[in-house]
Short mmCIF file of C-alpha atoms and ligand atoms in Angstrom, two decimals:
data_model
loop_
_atom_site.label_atom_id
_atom_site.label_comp_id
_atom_site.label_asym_id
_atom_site.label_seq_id
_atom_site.Cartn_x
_atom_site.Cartn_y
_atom_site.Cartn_z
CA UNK A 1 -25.42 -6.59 17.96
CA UNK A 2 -24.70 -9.72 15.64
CA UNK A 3 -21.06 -10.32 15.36
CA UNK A 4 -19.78 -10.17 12.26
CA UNK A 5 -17.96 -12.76 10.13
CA UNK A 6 -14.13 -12.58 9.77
CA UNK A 7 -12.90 -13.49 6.22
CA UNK A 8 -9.71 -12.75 6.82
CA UNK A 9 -6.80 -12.06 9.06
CA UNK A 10 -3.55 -10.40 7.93
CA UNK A 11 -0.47 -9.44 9.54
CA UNK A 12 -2.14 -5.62 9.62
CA UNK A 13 -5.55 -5.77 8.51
CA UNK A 14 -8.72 -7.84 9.08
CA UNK A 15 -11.53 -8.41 6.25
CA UNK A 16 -15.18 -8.91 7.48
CA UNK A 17 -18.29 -9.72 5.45
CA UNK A 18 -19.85 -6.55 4.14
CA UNK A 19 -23.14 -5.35 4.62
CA UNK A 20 -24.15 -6.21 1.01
CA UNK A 21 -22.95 -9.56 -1.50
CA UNK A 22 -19.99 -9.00 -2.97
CA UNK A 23 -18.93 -6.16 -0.46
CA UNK A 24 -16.50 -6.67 2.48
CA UNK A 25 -15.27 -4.33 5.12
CA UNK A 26 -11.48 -3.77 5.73
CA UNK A 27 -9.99 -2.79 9.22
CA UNK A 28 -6.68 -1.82 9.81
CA UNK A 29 -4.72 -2.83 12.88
CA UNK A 30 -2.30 -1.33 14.74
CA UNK A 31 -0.50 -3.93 14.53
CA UNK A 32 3.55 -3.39 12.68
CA UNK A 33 5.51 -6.23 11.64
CA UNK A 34 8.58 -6.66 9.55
CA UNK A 35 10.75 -9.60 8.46
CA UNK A 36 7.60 -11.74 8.02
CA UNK A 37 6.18 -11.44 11.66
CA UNK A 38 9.77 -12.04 13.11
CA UNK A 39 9.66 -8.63 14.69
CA UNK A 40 6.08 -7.51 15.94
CA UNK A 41 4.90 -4.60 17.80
CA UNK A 42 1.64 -2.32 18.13
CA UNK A 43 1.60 1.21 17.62
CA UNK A 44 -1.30 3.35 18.64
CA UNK A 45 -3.35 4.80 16.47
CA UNK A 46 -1.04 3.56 13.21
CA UNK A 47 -3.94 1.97 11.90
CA UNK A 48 -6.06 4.91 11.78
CA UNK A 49 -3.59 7.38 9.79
CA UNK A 50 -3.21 3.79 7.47
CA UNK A 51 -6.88 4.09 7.17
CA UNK A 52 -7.02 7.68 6.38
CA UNK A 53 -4.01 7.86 3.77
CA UNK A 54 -5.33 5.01 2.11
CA UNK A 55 -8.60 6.19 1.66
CA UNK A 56 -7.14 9.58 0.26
CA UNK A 57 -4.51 7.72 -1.60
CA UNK A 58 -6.97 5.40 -3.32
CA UNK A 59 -9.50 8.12 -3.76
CA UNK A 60 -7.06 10.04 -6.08
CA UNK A 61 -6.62 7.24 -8.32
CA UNK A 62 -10.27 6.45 -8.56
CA UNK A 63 -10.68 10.22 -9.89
CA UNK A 64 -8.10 10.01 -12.49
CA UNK A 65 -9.58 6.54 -13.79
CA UNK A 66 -7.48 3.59 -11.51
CA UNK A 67 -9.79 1.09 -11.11
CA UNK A 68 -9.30 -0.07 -7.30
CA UNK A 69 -11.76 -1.77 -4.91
CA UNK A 70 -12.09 1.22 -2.70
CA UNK A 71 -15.84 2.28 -1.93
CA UNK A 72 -15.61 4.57 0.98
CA UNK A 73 -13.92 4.96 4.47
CA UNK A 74 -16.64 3.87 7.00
CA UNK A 75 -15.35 4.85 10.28
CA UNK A 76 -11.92 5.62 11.83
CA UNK A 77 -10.41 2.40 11.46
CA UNK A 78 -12.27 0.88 8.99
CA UNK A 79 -13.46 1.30 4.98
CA UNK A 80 -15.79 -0.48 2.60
CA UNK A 81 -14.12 -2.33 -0.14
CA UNK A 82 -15.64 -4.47 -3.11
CA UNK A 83 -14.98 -8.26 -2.80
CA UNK A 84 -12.05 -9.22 -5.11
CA UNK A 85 -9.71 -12.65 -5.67
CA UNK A 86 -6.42 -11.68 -4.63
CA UNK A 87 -3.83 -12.01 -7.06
CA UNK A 88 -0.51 -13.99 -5.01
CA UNK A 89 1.53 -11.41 -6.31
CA UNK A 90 3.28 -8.49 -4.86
CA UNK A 91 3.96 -5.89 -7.19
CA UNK A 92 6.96 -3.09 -6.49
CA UNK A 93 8.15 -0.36 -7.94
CA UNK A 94 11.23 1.48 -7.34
CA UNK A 95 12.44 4.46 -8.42
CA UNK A 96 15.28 4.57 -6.28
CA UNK A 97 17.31 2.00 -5.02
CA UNK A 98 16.92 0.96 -1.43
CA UNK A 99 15.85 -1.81 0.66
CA UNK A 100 16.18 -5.73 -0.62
CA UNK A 101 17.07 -4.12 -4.18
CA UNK A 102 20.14 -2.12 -2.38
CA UNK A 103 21.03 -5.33 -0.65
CA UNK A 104 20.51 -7.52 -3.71
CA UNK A 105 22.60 -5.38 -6.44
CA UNK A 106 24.81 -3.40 -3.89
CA UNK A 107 23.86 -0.33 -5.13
CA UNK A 108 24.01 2.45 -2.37
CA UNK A 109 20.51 3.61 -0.95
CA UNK A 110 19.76 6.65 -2.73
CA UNK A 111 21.00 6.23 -5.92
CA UNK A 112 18.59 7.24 -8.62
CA UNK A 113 17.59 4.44 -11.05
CA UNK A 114 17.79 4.65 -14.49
CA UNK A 115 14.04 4.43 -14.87
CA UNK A 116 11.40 3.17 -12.74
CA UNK A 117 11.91 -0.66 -12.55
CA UNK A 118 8.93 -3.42 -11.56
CA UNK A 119 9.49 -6.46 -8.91
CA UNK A 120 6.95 -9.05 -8.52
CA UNK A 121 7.26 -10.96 -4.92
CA UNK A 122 5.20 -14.30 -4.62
CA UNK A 123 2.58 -13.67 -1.48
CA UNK A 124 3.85 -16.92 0.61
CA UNK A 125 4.70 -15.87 4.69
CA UNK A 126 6.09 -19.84 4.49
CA UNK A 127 8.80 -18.64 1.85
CA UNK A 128 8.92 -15.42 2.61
CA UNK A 129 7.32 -13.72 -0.66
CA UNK A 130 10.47 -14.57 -2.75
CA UNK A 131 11.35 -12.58 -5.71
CA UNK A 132 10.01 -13.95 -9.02
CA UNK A 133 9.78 -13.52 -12.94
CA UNK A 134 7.04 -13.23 -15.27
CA UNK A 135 7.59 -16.55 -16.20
CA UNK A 136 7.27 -17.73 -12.86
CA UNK A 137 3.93 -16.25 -12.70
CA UNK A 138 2.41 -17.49 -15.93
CA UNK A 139 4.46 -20.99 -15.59
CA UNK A 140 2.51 -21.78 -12.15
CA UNK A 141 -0.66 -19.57 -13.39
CA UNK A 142 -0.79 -17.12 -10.85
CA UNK A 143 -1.91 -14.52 -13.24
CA UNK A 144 -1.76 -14.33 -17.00
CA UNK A 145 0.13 -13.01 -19.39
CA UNK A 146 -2.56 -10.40 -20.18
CA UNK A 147 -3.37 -10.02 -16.04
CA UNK A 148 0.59 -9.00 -15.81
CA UNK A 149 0.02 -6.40 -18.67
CA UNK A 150 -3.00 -5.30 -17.12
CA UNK A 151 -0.92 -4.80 -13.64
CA UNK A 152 2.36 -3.34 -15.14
CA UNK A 153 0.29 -1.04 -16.93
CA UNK A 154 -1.66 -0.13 -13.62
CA UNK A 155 1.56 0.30 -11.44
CA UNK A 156 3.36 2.60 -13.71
CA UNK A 157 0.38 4.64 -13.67
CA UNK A 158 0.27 4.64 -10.18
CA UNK A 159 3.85 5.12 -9.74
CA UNK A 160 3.56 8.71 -11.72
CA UNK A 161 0.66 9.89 -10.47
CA UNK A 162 2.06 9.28 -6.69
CA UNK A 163 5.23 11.01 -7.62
CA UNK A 164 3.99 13.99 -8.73
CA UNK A 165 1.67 13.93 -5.65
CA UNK A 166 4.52 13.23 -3.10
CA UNK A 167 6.53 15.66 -4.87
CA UNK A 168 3.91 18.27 -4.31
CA UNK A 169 4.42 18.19 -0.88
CA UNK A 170 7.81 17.52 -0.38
CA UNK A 171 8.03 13.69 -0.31
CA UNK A 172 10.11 11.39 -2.76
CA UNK A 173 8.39 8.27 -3.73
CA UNK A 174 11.10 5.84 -3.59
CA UNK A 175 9.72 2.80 -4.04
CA UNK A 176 6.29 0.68 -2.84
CA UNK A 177 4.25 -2.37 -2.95
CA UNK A 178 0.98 -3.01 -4.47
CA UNK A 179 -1.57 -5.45 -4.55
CA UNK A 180 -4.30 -6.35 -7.83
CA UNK A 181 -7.87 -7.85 -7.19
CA UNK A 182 -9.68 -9.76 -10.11
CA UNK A 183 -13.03 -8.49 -9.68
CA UNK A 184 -16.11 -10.39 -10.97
CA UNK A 185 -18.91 -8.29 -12.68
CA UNK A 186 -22.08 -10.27 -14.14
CA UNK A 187 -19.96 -12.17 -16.64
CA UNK A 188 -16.86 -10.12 -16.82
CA UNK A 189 -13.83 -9.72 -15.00
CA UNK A 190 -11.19 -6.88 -14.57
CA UNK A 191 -7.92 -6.02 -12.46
CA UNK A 192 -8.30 -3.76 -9.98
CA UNK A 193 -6.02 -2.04 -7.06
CA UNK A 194 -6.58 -3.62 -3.86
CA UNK A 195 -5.09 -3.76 -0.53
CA UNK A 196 -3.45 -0.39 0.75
CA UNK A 197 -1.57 2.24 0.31
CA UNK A 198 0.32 3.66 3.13
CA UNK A 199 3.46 4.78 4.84
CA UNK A 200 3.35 0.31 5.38
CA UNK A 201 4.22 -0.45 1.85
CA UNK A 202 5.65 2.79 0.45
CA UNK A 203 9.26 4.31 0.92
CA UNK A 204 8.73 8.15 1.75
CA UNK A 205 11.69 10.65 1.78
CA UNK A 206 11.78 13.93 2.95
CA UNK A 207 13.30 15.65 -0.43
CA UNK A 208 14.93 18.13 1.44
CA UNK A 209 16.55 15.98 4.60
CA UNK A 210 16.20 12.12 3.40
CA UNK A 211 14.60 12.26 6.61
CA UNK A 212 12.51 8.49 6.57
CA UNK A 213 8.64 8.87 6.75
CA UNK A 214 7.52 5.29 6.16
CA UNK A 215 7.79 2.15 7.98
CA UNK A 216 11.42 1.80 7.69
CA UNK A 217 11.68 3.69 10.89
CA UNK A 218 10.66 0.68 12.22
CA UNK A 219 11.92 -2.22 10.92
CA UNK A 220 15.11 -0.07 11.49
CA UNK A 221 14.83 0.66 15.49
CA UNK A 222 14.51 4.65 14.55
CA UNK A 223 11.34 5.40 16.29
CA UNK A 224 9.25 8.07 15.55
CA UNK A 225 6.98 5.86 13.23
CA UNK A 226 3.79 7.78 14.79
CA UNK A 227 5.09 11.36 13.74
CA UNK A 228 6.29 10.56 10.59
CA UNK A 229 3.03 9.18 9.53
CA UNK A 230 1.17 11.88 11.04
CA UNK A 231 3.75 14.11 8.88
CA UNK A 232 2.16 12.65 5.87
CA UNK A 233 -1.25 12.63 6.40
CA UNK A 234 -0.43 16.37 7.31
CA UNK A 235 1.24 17.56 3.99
CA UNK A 236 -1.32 15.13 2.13
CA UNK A 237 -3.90 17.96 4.28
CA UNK A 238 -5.88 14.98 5.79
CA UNK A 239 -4.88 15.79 9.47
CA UNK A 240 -7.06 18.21 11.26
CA UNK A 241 -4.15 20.52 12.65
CA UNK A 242 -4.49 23.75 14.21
CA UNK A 243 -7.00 26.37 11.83
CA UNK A 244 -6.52 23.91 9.02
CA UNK A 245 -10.02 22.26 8.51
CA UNK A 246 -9.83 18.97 7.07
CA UNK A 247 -9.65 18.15 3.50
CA UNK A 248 -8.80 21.15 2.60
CA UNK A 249 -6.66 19.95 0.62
CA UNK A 250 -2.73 18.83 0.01
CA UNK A 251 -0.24 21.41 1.51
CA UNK A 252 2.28 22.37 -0.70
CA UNK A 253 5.93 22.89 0.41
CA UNK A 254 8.05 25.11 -1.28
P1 TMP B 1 11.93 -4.14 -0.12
O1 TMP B 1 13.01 -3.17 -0.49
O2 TMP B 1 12.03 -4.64 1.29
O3 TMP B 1 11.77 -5.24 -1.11
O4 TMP B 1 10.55 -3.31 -0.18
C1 TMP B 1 10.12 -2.65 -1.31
C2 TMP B 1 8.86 -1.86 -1.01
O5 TMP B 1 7.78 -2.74 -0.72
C3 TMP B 1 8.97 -0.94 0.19
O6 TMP B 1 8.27 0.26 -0.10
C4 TMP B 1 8.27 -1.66 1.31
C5 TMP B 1 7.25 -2.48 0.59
N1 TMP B 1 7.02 -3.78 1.22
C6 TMP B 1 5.76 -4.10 1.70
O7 TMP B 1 4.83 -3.30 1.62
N2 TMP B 1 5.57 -5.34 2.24
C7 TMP B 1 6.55 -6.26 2.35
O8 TMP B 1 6.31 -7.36 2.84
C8 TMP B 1 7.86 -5.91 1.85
C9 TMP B 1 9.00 -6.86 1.96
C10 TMP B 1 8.03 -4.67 1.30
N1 LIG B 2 5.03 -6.74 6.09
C1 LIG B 2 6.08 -7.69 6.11
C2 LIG B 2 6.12 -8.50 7.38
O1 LIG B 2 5.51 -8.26 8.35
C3 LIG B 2 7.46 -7.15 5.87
C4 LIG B 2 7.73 -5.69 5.77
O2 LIG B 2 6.87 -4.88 5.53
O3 LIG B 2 8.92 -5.36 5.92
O4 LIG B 2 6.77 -9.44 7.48
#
């Protein structure tokens, strides 16, 4: 077997060369840090659920029109994804306040924001992907003025769609992080969703207990990362679990 290339290496996933141009393959690690690497740990079988929520996650959005550079999920830890630049910037959105926005404003985790508000981070591990403005962005061209339209646009979408599919099944969608792709077709090019979405870069409540279903467990010392993502992928009906066959769809909790 020829080994394949390595494009990339991230804190969670690897990219390899795909099996066609213009295709690569992404495989998720089991690897969890938080703080920028400053606390590390592996956690068996993390990347696998990753894999699996992602791939539902992003297959949603595809159906209701997202453009994203998901192609399909080729094997338990590992999906096929169209080739994309990277745009350096993290996009967030909250809908209510915890984490660095808690810490920032002092406003108590929990508290319900007035509407839905977008962050952009700059992707630098070196600085720590600082907080930034628009102007920021265009100022040091890491995107465009119409490329930040194009992604605010996106992540609100996104962020309603989610929440009415967390809601569903009993999850609050407090807040996440997404990533946008330029993608290159013949002589055009569009924004697409790239990256991942998982219980790594979203904040998942329980809506009935608060109870934390996302990576915060860890970066907090709360344990129980493993079941809380297996939680998800459970209500989200992607788990195989007792007479439930998989995909048979999201399980709704009353
Ligand atoms: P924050 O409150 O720490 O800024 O995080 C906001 C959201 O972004 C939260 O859902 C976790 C996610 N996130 C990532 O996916 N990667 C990161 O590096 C950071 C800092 C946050
Ligand atoms: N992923 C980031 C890191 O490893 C931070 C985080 O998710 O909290 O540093």
């Amino acid at each position: 077997m020829s080994r394949r290339r390595r494009v990339y290496e991230g804190k969670a996933k690897i990219l390899y060369e795909g099996p066609e141009p213009g295709t690569l393959v992404q495989h998720f690690k089991d690897d969890a840090t938080a703080f920028n690497n400053k606390k590390h740990d592996t956690i068996d079988g993390k990347g696998v659920l990753n894999n699996r929520i992602s791939e539902y996650l992003f297959t949603r959005l595809n159906d209701i029109g997202i453009p994203t550079h998901f192609v399909r999920r080729l094997n338990m830890r590992e999906q096929l994804i169209r080739e994309v630049e990277i745009v350096p910037v993290e996009v967030v959105v909250r809908n209510v306040a915890a984490g660095s926005l808690s810490t920032r404003l002092g406003i108590d985790e929990g508290t319900p924001l007035p509407r839905s508000i977008i962050e952009f981070c700059y992707k630098s591990d070196e600085l720590n992907d600082p907080l930034v403005s628009e102007e920021h962005i265009t100022a040091f061209g890491w995107a465009t003025p119409q490329e930040i339209d194009d992604m605010m646009a996106l992540a609100l979408r996104i962020n309603d769609f989610l929440t009415g599919l967390f809601l569903g099944i009993g999850i609050r969608l407090v807040d996440f992080k997404i990533e946008f792709g330029r993608l290159y077709e013949n002589d055009m090019m569009r924004i697409v969703l790239a990256d991942e979405i998982s219980p790594d870069s979203c904040r998942l409540w329980d809506i009935k207990t608060d109870d934390k279903l996302d990576k915060d467990r860890f970066r907090r010392d709360m344990g129980g990362l493993m079941d809380a993502y297996r939680e998800v992928a459970r209500r989200l009906g992607i788990l195989m679990e007792n007479d439930r066959p998989e995909g048979s769809g999201p399980v709704l909790v009353k």
